[in-house]
PDB file of C-alpha atoms and ligand atoms in Angstrom:
ATOM      1  CA  UNK A  28     -15.302  56.807  40.146  1.00  0.00           C
ATOM      2  CA  UNK A  29     -11.768  57.876  39.257  1.00  0.00           C
ATOM      3  CA  UNK A  30      -9.962  55.641  36.767  1.00  0.00           C
ATOM      4  CA  UNK A  31      -6.324  56.191  35.967  1.00  0.00           C
ATOM      5  CA  UNK A  32      -4.815  54.149  33.144  1.00  0.00           C
ATOM      6  CA  UNK A  33      -1.006  54.228  33.117  1.00  0.00           C
ATOM      7  CA  UNK A  34      -0.037  54.989  29.573  1.00  0.00           C
ATOM      8  CA  UNK A  35       3.680  54.584  30.032  1.00  0.00           C
ATOM      9  CA  UNK A  36       6.310  53.175  27.657  1.00  0.00           C
ATOM     10  CA  UNK A  37       7.858  51.037  30.407  1.00  0.00           C
ATOM     11  CA  UNK A  38       4.477  49.537  31.267  1.00  0.00           C
ATOM     12  CA  UNK A  39       3.765  48.764  27.600  1.00  0.00           C
ATOM     13  CA  UNK A  40       7.190  47.208  27.177  1.00  0.00           C
ATOM     14  CA  UNK A  41       7.013  45.037  30.272  1.00  0.00           C
ATOM     15  CA  UNK A  42       3.400  44.073  29.545  1.00  0.00           C
ATOM     16  CA  UNK A  43       4.429  42.799  26.124  1.00  0.00           C
ATOM     17  CA  UNK A  44       6.809  40.368  27.886  1.00  0.00           C
ATOM     18  CA  UNK A  45       4.299  39.498  30.605  1.00  0.00           C
ATOM     19  CA  UNK A  46       1.657  38.648  27.971  1.00  0.00           C
ATOM     20  CA  UNK A  47       3.992  36.336  26.051  1.00  0.00           C
ATOM     21  CA  UNK A  48       3.101  32.705  26.798  1.00  0.00           C
ATOM     22  CA  UNK A  49       6.781  31.766  26.348  1.00  0.00           C
ATOM     23  CA  UNK A  50       7.892  33.976  29.263  1.00  0.00           C
ATOM     24  CA  UNK A  51       8.959  31.613  32.094  1.00  0.00           C
ATOM     25  CA  UNK A  52       7.479  31.905  35.582  1.00  0.00           C
ATOM     26  CA  UNK A  53      10.579  33.400  37.200  1.00  0.00           C
ATOM     27  CA  UNK A  54      10.739  36.237  34.663  1.00  0.00           C
ATOM     28  CA  UNK A  55       6.941  36.668  34.795  1.00  0.00           C
ATOM     29  CA  UNK A  56       7.176  37.231  38.570  1.00  0.00           C
ATOM     30  CA  UNK A  57      10.033  39.737  38.218  1.00  0.00           C
ATOM     31  CA  UNK A  58       8.197  41.686  35.523  1.00  0.00           C
ATOM     32  CA  UNK A  59       5.026  41.871  37.635  1.00  0.00           C
ATOM     33  CA  UNK A  60       7.155  43.287  40.462  1.00  0.00           C
ATOM     34  CA  UNK A  61       8.741  45.837  38.125  1.00  0.00           C
ATOM     35  CA  UNK A  62       5.388  47.071  36.823  1.00  0.00           C
ATOM     36  CA  UNK A  63       4.187  46.922  40.422  1.00  0.00           C
ATOM     37  CA  UNK A  64       6.705  49.636  41.321  1.00  0.00           C
ATOM     38  CA  UNK A  65       5.188  51.941  38.703  1.00  0.00           C
ATOM     39  CA  UNK A  66       1.661  51.089  39.854  1.00  0.00           C
ATOM     40  CA  UNK A  67       2.690  51.763  43.456  1.00  0.00           C
ATOM     41  CA  UNK A  68       4.201  55.120  42.519  1.00  0.00           C
ATOM     42  CA  UNK A  69       1.126  56.265  40.621  1.00  0.00           C
ATOM     43  CA  UNK A  70      -1.515  54.913  42.981  1.00  0.00           C
ATOM     44  CA  UNK A  71       0.047  56.718  45.966  1.00  0.00           C
ATOM     45  CA  UNK A  72       0.095  60.103  44.232  1.00  0.00           C
ATOM     46  CA  UNK A  73      -2.788  61.432  46.374  1.00  0.00           C
ATOM     47  CA  UNK A  74      -1.388  60.409  49.774  1.00  0.00           C
ATOM     48  CA  UNK A  75      -1.488  63.493  52.018  1.00  0.00           C
ATOM     49  CA  UNK A  76       1.786  65.147  53.015  1.00  0.00           C
ATOM     50  CA  UNK A  77       2.746  67.678  55.656  1.00  0.00           C
ATOM     51  CA  UNK A  78       5.665  70.023  56.145  1.00  0.00           C
ATOM     52  CA  UNK A  79       8.301  69.084  58.707  1.00  0.00           C
ATOM     53  CA  UNK A  80      11.552  70.865  59.528  1.00  0.00           C
ATOM     54  CA  UNK A  81      14.856  69.002  59.173  1.00  0.00           C
ATOM     55  CA  UNK A  82      18.492  70.045  59.403  1.00  0.00           C
ATOM     56  CA  UNK A  83      20.422  69.193  56.284  1.00  0.00           C
ATOM     57  CA  UNK A  84      24.220  69.271  56.620  1.00  0.00           C
ATOM     58  CA  UNK A  85      23.920  72.891  55.381  1.00  0.00           C
ATOM     59  CA  UNK A  86      20.784  74.478  56.891  1.00  0.00           C
ATOM     60  CA  UNK A  87      17.334  74.086  58.441  1.00  0.00           C
ATOM     61  CA  UNK A  88      14.598  73.606  55.899  1.00  0.00           C
ATOM     62  CA  UNK A  89      10.928  72.771  55.598  1.00  0.00           C
ATOM     63  CA  UNK A  90      10.334  69.533  53.709  1.00  0.00           C
ATOM     64  CA  UNK A  91       7.374  67.253  52.940  1.00  0.00           C
ATOM     65  CA  UNK A  92       6.618  63.932  54.601  1.00  0.00           C
ATOM     66  CA  UNK A  93       3.701  61.538  54.387  1.00  0.00           C
ATOM     67  CA  UNK A  94       1.048  62.695  56.828  1.00  0.00           C
ATOM     68  CA  UNK A  95      -1.376  59.840  57.172  1.00  0.00           C
ATOM     69  CA  UNK A  96      -1.188  56.798  59.357  1.00  0.00           C
ATOM     70  CA  UNK A  97       0.486  53.888  57.629  1.00  0.00           C
ATOM     71  CA  UNK A  98      -1.540  52.826  54.598  1.00  0.00           C
ATOM     72  CA  UNK A  99      -3.031  49.371  54.319  1.00  0.00           C
ATOM     73  CA  UNK A 100      -2.218  46.989  51.478  1.00  0.00           C
ATOM     74  CA  UNK A 101      -4.659  44.179  50.772  1.00  0.00           C
ATOM     75  CA  UNK A 102      -3.484  41.637  48.194  1.00  0.00           C
ATOM     76  CA  UNK A 103      -6.338  39.464  46.898  1.00  0.00           C
ATOM     77  CA  UNK A 104      -5.018  35.886  47.106  1.00  0.00           C
ATOM     78  CA  UNK A 105      -3.396  34.476  45.245  1.00  0.00           C
ATOM     79  CA  UNK A 106      -2.423  36.674  42.312  1.00  0.00           C
ATOM     80  CA  UNK A 107      -2.434  39.909  44.336  1.00  0.00           C
ATOM     81  CA  UNK A 108       0.631  38.596  46.175  1.00  0.00           C
ATOM     82  CA  UNK A 109       2.601  39.282  42.995  1.00  0.00           C
ATOM     83  CA  UNK A 110       2.179  43.044  43.509  1.00  0.00           C
ATOM     84  CA  UNK A 111       2.817  43.095  47.267  1.00  0.00           C
ATOM     85  CA  UNK A 112       6.669  43.206  47.297  1.00  0.00           C
ATOM     86  CA  UNK A 113       6.706  46.330  45.109  1.00  0.00           C
ATOM     87  CA  UNK A 114       4.226  48.165  47.318  1.00  0.00           C
ATOM     88  CA  UNK A 115       6.084  47.164  50.499  1.00  0.00           C
ATOM     89  CA  UNK A 116       9.343  48.346  48.970  1.00  0.00           C
ATOM     90  CA  UNK A 117       7.927  51.870  48.572  1.00  0.00           C
ATOM     91  CA  UNK A 118       5.700  51.789  51.675  1.00  0.00           C
ATOM     92  CA  UNK A 119       7.774  49.748  54.157  1.00  0.00           C
ATOM     93  CA  UNK A 120       5.627  50.728  57.152  1.00  0.00           C
ATOM     94  CA  UNK A 121       2.333  49.769  55.510  1.00  0.00           C
ATOM     95  CA  UNK A 122       0.077  47.275  57.260  1.00  0.00           C
ATOM     96  CA  UNK A 123      -0.919  44.241  55.222  1.00  0.00           C
ATOM     97  CA  UNK A 124      -4.351  42.622  55.164  1.00  0.00           C
ATOM     98  CA  UNK A 125      -5.039  39.402  53.294  1.00  0.00           C
ATOM     99  CA  UNK A 126      -8.203  38.398  51.483  1.00  0.00           C
ATOM    100  CA  UNK A 127      -8.588  34.962  49.949  1.00  0.00           C
ATOM    101  CA  UNK A 128     -11.013  34.805  47.014  1.00  0.00           C
ATOM    102  CA  UNK A 129     -11.188  32.395  44.127  1.00  0.00           C
ATOM    103  CA  UNK A 130     -13.458  32.645  41.133  1.00  0.00           C
ATOM    104  CA  UNK A 131     -15.783  29.677  40.698  1.00  0.00           C
ATOM    105  CA  UNK A 132     -14.871  28.238  37.288  1.00  0.00           C
ATOM    106  CA  UNK A 133     -18.484  27.854  36.115  1.00  0.00           C
ATOM    107  CA  UNK A 134     -20.391  30.721  37.690  1.00  0.00           C
ATOM    108  CA  UNK A 135     -17.386  33.140  37.837  1.00  0.00           C
ATOM    109  CA  UNK A 136     -18.719  34.210  41.247  1.00  0.00           C
ATOM    110  CA  UNK A 137     -15.925  34.932  43.785  1.00  0.00           C
ATOM    111  CA  UNK A 138     -15.775  32.495  46.703  1.00  0.00           C
ATOM    112  CA  UNK A 139     -14.258  33.930  49.922  1.00  0.00           C
ATOM    113  CA  UNK A 140     -11.943  31.561  51.858  1.00  0.00           C
ATOM    114  CA  UNK A 141      -9.673  33.709  54.049  1.00  0.00           C
ATOM    115  CA  UNK A 142      -9.729  37.149  55.625  1.00  0.00           C
ATOM    116  CA  UNK A 143      -7.388  38.967  57.990  1.00  0.00           C
ATOM    117  CA  UNK A 144      -7.558  42.776  58.030  1.00  0.00           C
ATOM    118  CA  UNK A 145      -5.481  45.127  60.235  1.00  0.00           C
ATOM    119  CA  UNK A 146      -7.262  47.492  62.677  1.00  0.00           C
ATOM    120  CA  UNK A 147      -8.241  51.132  62.097  1.00  0.00           C
ATOM    121  CA  UNK A 148      -9.226  50.678  58.472  1.00  0.00           C
ATOM    122  CA  UNK A 149     -11.445  53.758  58.719  1.00  0.00           C
ATOM    123  CA  UNK A 150      -8.418  56.002  59.392  1.00  0.00           C
ATOM    124  CA  UNK A 151      -6.097  54.703  56.684  1.00  0.00           C
ATOM    125  CA  UNK A 152      -5.828  54.763  52.902  1.00  0.00           C
ATOM    126  CA  UNK A 153      -6.445  51.192  51.714  1.00  0.00           C
ATOM    127  CA  UNK A 154      -4.981  49.767  48.494  1.00  0.00           C
ATOM    128  CA  UNK A 155      -6.521  46.560  47.137  1.00  0.00           C
ATOM    129  CA  UNK A 156      -3.955  44.723  45.010  1.00  0.00           C
ATOM    130  CA  UNK A 157      -4.966  42.285  42.266  1.00  0.00           C
ATOM    131  CA  UNK A 158      -3.284  42.181  38.855  1.00  0.00           C
ATOM    132  CA  UNK A 159      -6.464  41.077  37.048  1.00  0.00           C
ATOM    133  CA  UNK A 160      -9.815  42.896  36.873  1.00  0.00           C
ATOM    134  CA  UNK A 161     -11.950  40.674  34.622  1.00  0.00           C
ATOM    135  CA  UNK A 162     -15.706  40.513  35.369  1.00  0.00           C
ATOM    136  CA  UNK A 163     -14.995  42.733  38.389  1.00  0.00           C
ATOM    137  CA  UNK A 164     -16.704  40.253  40.729  1.00  0.00           C
ATOM    138  CA  UNK A 165     -13.616  39.626  42.878  1.00  0.00           C
ATOM    139  CA  UNK A 166     -12.642  43.302  43.146  1.00  0.00           C
ATOM    140  CA  UNK A 167     -16.217  44.296  43.951  1.00  0.00           C
ATOM    141  CA  UNK A 168     -16.411  41.658  46.699  1.00  0.00           C
ATOM    142  CA  UNK A 169     -13.022  42.739  48.110  1.00  0.00           C
ATOM    143  CA  UNK A 170     -14.133  46.375  48.279  1.00  0.00           C
ATOM    144  CA  UNK A 171     -17.500  45.378  49.773  1.00  0.00           C
ATOM    145  CA  UNK A 172     -15.787  43.412  52.558  1.00  0.00           C
ATOM    146  CA  UNK A 173     -13.329  46.226  53.293  1.00  0.00           C
ATOM    147  CA  UNK A 174     -16.117  48.821  53.424  1.00  0.00           C
ATOM    148  CA  UNK A 175     -18.109  46.648  55.815  1.00  0.00           C
ATOM    149  CA  UNK A 176     -14.963  46.425  57.981  1.00  0.00           C
ATOM    150  CA  UNK A 177     -14.798  50.257  58.067  1.00  0.00           C
ATOM    151  CA  UNK A 178     -12.570  51.310  55.146  1.00  0.00           C
ATOM    152  CA  UNK A 179     -13.609  54.562  53.460  1.00  0.00           C
ATOM    153  CA  UNK A 180     -10.571  55.626  51.444  1.00  0.00           C
ATOM    154  CA  UNK A 181     -10.194  52.791  48.949  1.00  0.00           C
ATOM    155  CA  UNK A 182      -8.135  52.325  45.785  1.00  0.00           C
ATOM    156  CA  UNK A 183      -8.028  49.264  43.568  1.00  0.00           C
ATOM    157  CA  UNK A 184      -4.726  48.651  41.807  1.00  0.00           C
ATOM    158  CA  UNK A 185      -4.621  46.245  38.852  1.00  0.00           C
ATOM    159  CA  UNK A 186      -2.264  45.489  36.018  1.00  0.00           C
ATOM    160  CA  UNK A 187      -4.916  44.639  33.401  1.00  0.00           C
ATOM    161  CA  UNK A 188      -8.623  45.463  33.297  1.00  0.00           C
ATOM    162  CA  UNK A 189     -11.469  44.469  30.997  1.00  0.00           C
ATOM    163  CA  UNK A 190     -14.066  47.123  30.115  1.00  0.00           C
ATOM    164  CA  UNK A 191     -16.737  44.815  31.603  1.00  0.00           C
ATOM    165  CA  UNK A 192     -14.972  44.849  34.994  1.00  0.00           C
ATOM    166  CA  UNK A 193     -14.570  48.615  35.042  1.00  0.00           C
ATOM    167  CA  UNK A 194     -18.279  49.017  34.267  1.00  0.00           C
ATOM    168  CA  UNK A 195     -19.241  46.602  37.038  1.00  0.00           C
ATOM    169  CA  UNK A 196     -17.121  48.490  39.586  1.00  0.00           C
ATOM    170  CA  UNK A 197     -18.521  51.805  38.432  1.00  0.00           C
ATOM    171  CA  UNK A 198     -21.994  50.508  39.271  1.00  0.00           C
ATOM    172  CA  UNK A 199     -21.088  48.757  42.539  1.00  0.00           C
ATOM    173  CA  UNK A 200     -18.608  51.260  44.008  1.00  0.00           C
ATOM    174  CA  UNK A 201     -18.824  54.695  42.362  1.00  0.00           C
ATOM    175  CA  UNK A 202     -16.601  56.157  45.113  1.00  0.00           C
ATOM    176  CA  UNK A 203     -13.658  53.860  44.300  1.00  0.00           C
ATOM    177  CA  UNK A 204     -10.333  55.036  42.843  1.00  0.00           C
ATOM    178  CA  UNK A 205      -8.934  52.629  40.233  1.00  0.00           C
ATOM    179  CA  UNK A 206      -5.382  52.588  38.901  1.00  0.00           C
ATOM    180  CA  UNK A 207      -4.669  50.122  36.071  1.00  0.00           C
ATOM    181  CA  UNK A 208      -1.694  49.450  33.838  1.00  0.00           C
ATOM    182  CA  UNK A 209      -3.815  48.921  30.727  1.00  0.00           C
ATOM    183  CA  UNK A 210      -7.385  48.256  29.611  1.00  0.00           C
ATOM    184  CA  UNK A 211      -7.757  45.286  27.271  1.00  0.00           C
ATOM    185  CA  UNK A 212     -10.403  44.576  24.618  1.00  0.00           C
ATOM    186  CA  UNK A 213     -12.973  42.243  26.197  1.00  0.00           C
ATOM    187  CA  UNK A 214     -13.651  39.034  28.119  1.00  0.00           C
ATOM    188  CA  UNK A 215     -13.977  35.647  26.451  1.00  0.00           C
ATOM    189  CA  UNK A 216     -16.847  33.238  27.179  1.00  0.00           C
ATOM    190  CA  UNK A 217     -14.922  31.844  30.184  1.00  0.00           C
ATOM    191  CA  UNK A 218     -14.354  35.267  31.724  1.00  0.00           C
ATOM    192  CA  UNK A 219     -10.695  35.560  30.708  1.00  0.00           C
ATOM    193  CA  UNK A 220      -9.322  38.906  29.567  1.00  0.00           C
ATOM    194  CA  UNK A 221      -8.485  39.210  25.831  1.00  0.00           C
ATOM    195  CA  UNK A 222      -5.744  39.539  24.766  1.00  0.00           C
ATOM    196  CA  UNK A 223      -4.738  39.370  28.435  1.00  0.00           C
ATOM    197  CA  UNK A 224      -1.952  37.305  29.946  1.00  0.00           C
ATOM    198  CA  UNK A 225      -3.752  34.096  30.924  1.00  0.00           C
ATOM    199  CA  UNK A 226      -4.275  33.043  34.528  1.00  0.00           C
ATOM    200  CA  UNK A 227      -2.095  35.349  36.609  1.00  0.00           C
ATOM    201  CA  UNK A 228      -2.145  33.143  39.721  1.00  0.00           C
ATOM    202  CA  UNK A 229      -1.176  30.023  37.797  1.00  0.00           C
ATOM    203  CA  UNK A 230       1.623  31.802  35.961  1.00  0.00           C
ATOM    204  CA  UNK A 231       2.967  33.399  39.161  1.00  0.00           C
ATOM    205  CA  UNK A 232       2.958  30.172  41.160  1.00  0.00           C
ATOM    206  CA  UNK A 233       3.436  27.506  38.483  1.00  0.00           C
ATOM    207  CA  UNK A 234       0.142  25.764  39.146  1.00  0.00           C
ATOM    208  CA  UNK A 235      -1.015  25.186  35.554  1.00  0.00           C
TER     209      UNK A 235
HETATM  210  O1  PRP B  29     -12.722  40.033  37.922  1.00  0.00           O
HETATM  211  P1  PRP B  29     -12.951  38.591  38.164  1.00  0.00           P
HETATM  212  O2  PRP B  29     -13.818  37.984  37.075  1.00  0.00           O
HETATM  213  O3  PRP B  29     -13.481  38.292  39.521  1.00  0.00           O
HETATM  214  O4  PRP B  29     -11.561  37.848  37.964  1.00  0.00           O
HETATM  215  C1  PRP B  29     -10.394  38.305  38.534  1.00  0.00           C
HETATM  216  C2  PRP B  29      -9.931  37.370  39.624  1.00  0.00           C
HETATM  217  O5  PRP B  29      -9.507  36.127  39.022  1.00  0.00           O
HETATM  218  C3  PRP B  29      -8.189  35.834  39.448  1.00  0.00           C
HETATM  219  O6  PRP B  29      -8.184  35.098  40.623  1.00  0.00           O
HETATM  220  P2  PRP B  29      -8.480  33.514  40.629  1.00  0.00           P
HETATM  221  O7  PRP B  29      -9.906  33.251  40.922  1.00  0.00           O
HETATM  222  O8  PRP B  29      -7.947  32.894  39.366  1.00  0.00           O
HETATM  223  O9  PRP B  29      -7.656  33.031  41.875  1.00  0.00           O
HETATM  224  P3  PRP B  29      -6.070  32.872  42.024  1.00  0.00           P
HETATM  225  O10 PRP B  29      -5.501  34.252  42.112  1.00  0.00           O
HETATM  226  O11 PRP B  29      -5.910  32.091  43.264  1.00  0.00           O
HETATM  227  O12 PRP B  29      -5.579  32.137  40.803  1.00  0.00           O
HETATM  228  C4  PRP B  29      -7.589  37.210  39.664  1.00  0.00           C
HETATM  229  O13 PRP B  29      -6.440  37.194  40.436  1.00  0.00           O
HETATM  230  C5  PRP B  29      -8.723  37.972  40.292  1.00  0.00           C
HETATM  231  O14 PRP B  29      -8.794  37.821  41.692  1.00  0.00           O
HETATM  232  O1  URA B  30      -7.805  36.732  32.300  1.00  0.00           O
HETATM  233  C1  URA B  30      -7.930  36.484  33.514  1.00  0.00           C
HETATM  234  C2  URA B  30      -9.153  36.627  34.178  1.00  0.00           C
HETATM  235  C3  URA B  30      -9.223  36.360  35.520  1.00  0.00           C
HETATM  236  N1  URA B  30      -8.122  35.949  36.168  1.00  0.00           N
HETATM  237  C4  URA B  30      -6.929  35.802  35.531  1.00  0.00           C
HETATM  238  O2  URA B  30      -5.925  35.431  36.154  1.00  0.00           O
HETATM  239  N2  URA B  30      -6.865  36.075  34.222  1.00  0.00           N
HETATM  240 MG1   MG B  31      -6.182  32.234  39.019  1.00  0.00          MG
END
């Protein structure tokens, strides 16, 4: 499994504001989108390119363009929706799949409630978007469902991860590429990331 942790001053700075319980929802959403742009830039680093010839106003030249079919973005509802605008900004022709999962409050087991994936998953790079990787149960289930629908080239993109979640994914999906903004200390007894940022979905959508 490949794990890339963004160790970037802008990510640290914005995360410090995102973590702050006093940060209002509107600013929280904007900051997630801003960090999302950095996550989108880094997680697409391996997309294949090919040389094409264009005429600049001055001469003909060979230049690089993305080679693959349009990538697929799969936000895990709800909190993954917070990262989607940033990815679509940089990959405007991407296809978007949706996967609804919520974590049962007692068992922490992910419960699927919605699924709509675009076709040709086997031929496209697929990016699973979810800001929080806690126990890893939701991410593991998302990747399992996408693999069973044909996806082979899968990356998981998260803002914060717990070591427990990374370990779980390493066991369940050793072929997965993971890009995370930061790795926090641990989970608490309710499966929340410490120090973390609280419940990402509730803070994004004002439901707490
Ligand atoms: O790694 P895990 O232990 O599975 O936890 C992470 C999941 O928990 C959150 O979703 P939540 O269940 O709160 O749903 P929501 O996004 O609708 O709030 C988060 O967005 C992840 O999907
Ligand atoms: O800390 C956590 C853990 C799971 N989901 C969240 O939104 N936050
Ligand atoms: Mg939530």
